[in-house]
Amino acid sequence: AQTVTQSQPEMSVQEAETVTLSCTYDTSESDYYLFWYKQPPSRQMILVIRQEAYKQQNATENRFSVNFQKAAKSFSLKISDSQLGDAAMYFCAYRSYNTDKLIFGTGTRLQVFP
Amino acid sequence: DVKVTQSSRYLVKRTGEKVFLECVQDMDHENMFWYRQDPGLGLRLIYFSYDVKMKEKGDIPEGYSVSREKKERFSLILESASTNQTSMYLCASRDSGLAKNIQYFGAGTRLSVL
């Protein structure tokens, strides 16, 4: 069975600085999707970024980028120029190519200090 | 924008009560999901549905049932609520076609069972 591990329960960063959130996963599959979701205090889970495993190029969305290392089964999220509004719980998630189930990590709470 | 609406933000129920958590989406999505979110455990899938009147068990279906009589509405039912079902419940929906792989979430219902 696939598993997703987020080893950092909490992280903090100063405004305008860069922070990296870690995620590793375990799978025997070759085709899959990976996601980072953000859950702010309002609780609405929002997709931040996604990566298809067959793509070697790392996904980027404005200030958010990933470092996808398929062989190492690692999928870290880098937030550049951190803003106060980035403070939230961040979840890494995995989905097999041919199923509908998302498997989530336990989350990393990010604090942003002025 | 996709909107997934959960009818209650907070709910307090007594042990043994029958509890209905309602979720409605406005984008004609075929697939809908119910998750449970607990600190340190991330999100775990309870049930999901591919279509009206269809349901599939997720990872933790025990003590729960679901109903999908209309495409836009997916209800989670606790037949006899217990204190260990105190949790945050999140609903999500997704369009069919595995290439469309983004799940959209509601704001969650925080249920307390006393």
mmCIF file of C-alpha atoms in Angstrom, chain A:
data_model
loop_
_atom_site.group_PDB
_atom_site.id
_atom_site.type_symbol
_atom_site.label_atom_id
_atom_site.label_comp_id
_atom_site.label_asym_id
_atom_site.label_seq_id
_atom_site.Cartn_x
_atom_site.Cartn_y
_atom_site.Cartn_z
ATOM 1 C CA ALA A 1 0.000 0.000 0.000
ATOM 2 C CA GLN A 2 1.100 3.518 -0.687
ATOM 3 C CA THR A 3 2.085 5.802 2.169
ATOM 4 C CA VAL A 4 2.934 9.486 2.414
ATOM 5 C CA THR A 5 5.213 10.851 5.121
ATOM 6 C CA GLN A 6 5.625 14.444 6.214
ATOM 7 C CA SER A 7 8.336 14.441 8.840
ATOM 8 C CA GLN A 8 8.020 18.099 9.879
ATOM 9 C CA PRO A 9 4.944 18.674 12.068
ATOM 10 C CA GLU A 10 5.750 22.398 12.274
ATOM 11 C CA MET A 11 7.898 24.860 10.373
ATOM 12 C CA SER A 12 8.378 28.585 10.630
ATOM 13 C CA VAL A 13 9.735 31.225 8.279
ATOM 14 C CA GLN A 14 10.276 34.941 8.276
ATOM 15 C CA GLU A 15 8.291 37.029 5.849
ATOM 16 C CA ALA A 16 10.045 37.364 2.455
ATOM 17 C CA GLU A 17 12.270 34.358 3.162
ATOM 18 C CA THR A 18 12.186 30.929 1.542
ATOM 19 C CA VAL A 19 11.042 27.725 3.212
ATOM 20 C CA THR A 20 10.980 24.101 2.075
ATOM 21 C CA LEU A 21 8.461 21.540 3.291
ATOM 22 C CA SER A 22 9.421 17.885 2.983
ATOM 23 C CA CYS A 23 7.371 14.969 1.747
ATOM 24 C CA THR A 24 8.355 11.407 0.989
ATOM 25 C CA TYR A 25 6.162 8.617 -0.268
ATOM 26 C CA ASP A 26 6.318 4.922 -0.789
ATOM 27 C CA THR A 27 4.918 3.196 -3.854
ATOM 28 C CA SER A 28 5.732 0.437 -6.276
ATOM 29 C CA GLU A 29 3.844 2.152 -9.075
ATOM 30 C CA SER A 30 5.427 4.117 -11.889
ATOM 31 C CA ASP A 31 2.456 6.298 -12.849
ATOM 32 C CA TYR A 32 0.905 8.537 -10.247
ATOM 33 C CA TYR A 33 0.158 12.115 -9.246
ATOM 34 C CA LEU A 34 1.443 14.144 -6.343
ATOM 35 C CA PHE A 35 -0.187 17.181 -4.796
ATOM 36 C CA TRP A 36 0.381 19.853 -2.209
ATOM 37 C CA TYR A 37 -2.766 21.199 -0.566
ATOM 38 C CA LYS A 38 -2.970 24.206 1.737
ATOM 39 C CA GLN A 39 -5.475 24.455 4.584
ATOM 40 C CA PRO A 40 -5.617 27.961 6.068
ATOM 41 C CA PRO A 41 -7.395 28.750 9.352
ATOM 42 C CA SER A 42 -10.621 29.131 7.353
ATOM 43 C CA ARG A 43 -10.288 25.329 6.815
ATOM 44 C CA GLN A 44 -10.969 25.448 3.066
ATOM 45 C CA MET A 45 -8.456 23.061 1.533
ATOM 46 C CA ILE A 46 -6.916 24.608 -1.568
ATOM 47 C CA LEU A 47 -4.725 22.944 -4.174
ATOM 48 C CA VAL A 48 -1.316 24.618 -4.294
ATOM 49 C CA ILE A 49 0.498 22.583 -6.891
ATOM 50 C CA ARG A 50 0.476 19.177 -8.582
ATOM 51 C CA GLN A 51 2.994 17.000 -10.348
ATOM 52 C CA GLU A 52 2.539 14.112 -12.754
ATOM 53 C CA ALA A 53 5.119 11.427 -12.102
ATOM 54 C CA TYR A 54 5.894 10.942 -15.783
ATOM 55 C CA LYS A 55 7.000 14.565 -16.106
ATOM 56 C CA GLN A 56 10.620 15.157 -15.234
ATOM 57 C CA GLN A 57 10.220 18.908 -15.077
ATOM 58 C CA ASN A 58 9.379 20.245 -11.643
ATOM 59 C CA ALA A 59 6.026 22.004 -11.393
ATOM 60 C CA THR A 60 5.917 25.688 -10.469
ATOM 61 C CA GLU A 61 3.052 28.016 -9.609
ATOM 62 C CA ASN A 62 4.199 31.564 -8.990
ATOM 63 C CA ARG A 63 6.057 31.537 -5.649
ATOM 64 C CA PHE A 64 5.479 27.808 -5.155
ATOM 65 C CA SER A 65 7.675 25.155 -6.702
ATOM 66 C CA VAL A 66 8.420 21.521 -6.087
ATOM 67 C CA ASN A 67 11.551 19.420 -6.094
ATOM 68 C CA PHE A 68 10.370 16.077 -7.429
ATOM 69 C CA GLN A 69 12.907 13.283 -7.080
ATOM 70 C CA LYS A 70 11.208 10.175 -8.449
ATOM 71 C CA ALA A 71 13.996 7.728 -7.666
ATOM 72 C CA ALA A 72 14.226 8.987 -4.103
ATOM 73 C CA LYS A 73 10.416 9.182 -3.812
ATOM 74 C CA SER A 74 10.654 12.709 -2.549
ATOM 75 C CA PHE A 75 8.348 15.633 -3.297
ATOM 76 C CA SER A 76 9.252 18.798 -1.400
ATOM 77 C CA LEU A 77 7.496 22.142 -1.643
ATOM 78 C CA LYS A 78 9.460 25.377 -1.793
ATOM 79 C CA ILE A 79 7.748 28.637 -0.943
ATOM 80 C CA SER A 80 9.693 31.708 -2.032
ATOM 81 C CA ASP A 81 9.169 35.238 -0.764
ATOM 82 C CA SER A 82 6.931 33.956 2.038
ATOM 83 C CA GLN A 83 3.901 36.044 2.904
ATOM 84 C CA LEU A 84 1.771 36.192 6.031
ATOM 85 C CA GLY A 85 -1.060 34.653 4.040
ATOM 86 C CA ASP A 86 1.021 31.527 3.474
ATOM 87 C CA ALA A 87 0.531 30.550 7.113
ATOM 88 C CA ALA A 88 -1.481 27.345 7.016
ATOM 89 C CA MET A 89 -1.409 23.588 7.308
ATOM 90 C CA TYR A 90 0.164 22.000 4.248
ATOM 91 C CA PHE A 91 -0.669 18.477 3.171
ATOM 92 C CA CYS A 92 1.189 16.348 0.688
ATOM 93 C CA ALA A 93 -0.969 13.814 -1.159
ATOM 94 C CA TYR A 94 -0.516 10.910 -3.556
ATOM 95 C CA ARG A 95 -2.892 9.450 -6.091
ATOM 96 C CA SER A 96 -2.378 6.389 -8.236
ATOM 97 C CA TYR A 97 -2.890 6.922 -11.932
ATOM 98 C CA ASN A 98 -5.872 4.609 -12.237
ATOM 99 C CA THR A 99 -7.724 5.165 -8.966
ATOM 100 C CA ASP A 100 -9.634 7.958 -7.344
ATOM 101 C CA LYS A 101 -8.235 7.763 -3.831
ATOM 102 C CA LEU A 102 -6.020 10.486 -2.431
ATOM 103 C CA ILE A 103 -3.572 9.385 0.242
ATOM 104 C CA PHE A 104 -2.549 12.216 2.520
ATOM 105 C CA GLY A 105 0.416 12.844 4.753
ATOM 106 C CA THR A 106 -0.075 14.035 8.316
ATOM 107 C CA GLY A 107 0.530 17.676 7.450
ATOM 108 C CA THR A 108 3.024 20.430 8.265
ATOM 109 C CA ARG A 109 1.899 23.561 10.051
ATOM 110 C CA LEU A 110 3.693 26.588 8.628
ATOM 111 C CA GLN A 111 3.993 29.779 10.647
ATOM 112 C CA VAL A 112 5.093 32.998 8.980
ATOM 113 C CA PHE A 113 6.582 35.725 11.144
ATOM 114 C CA PRO A 114 6.696 39.397 10.190
#
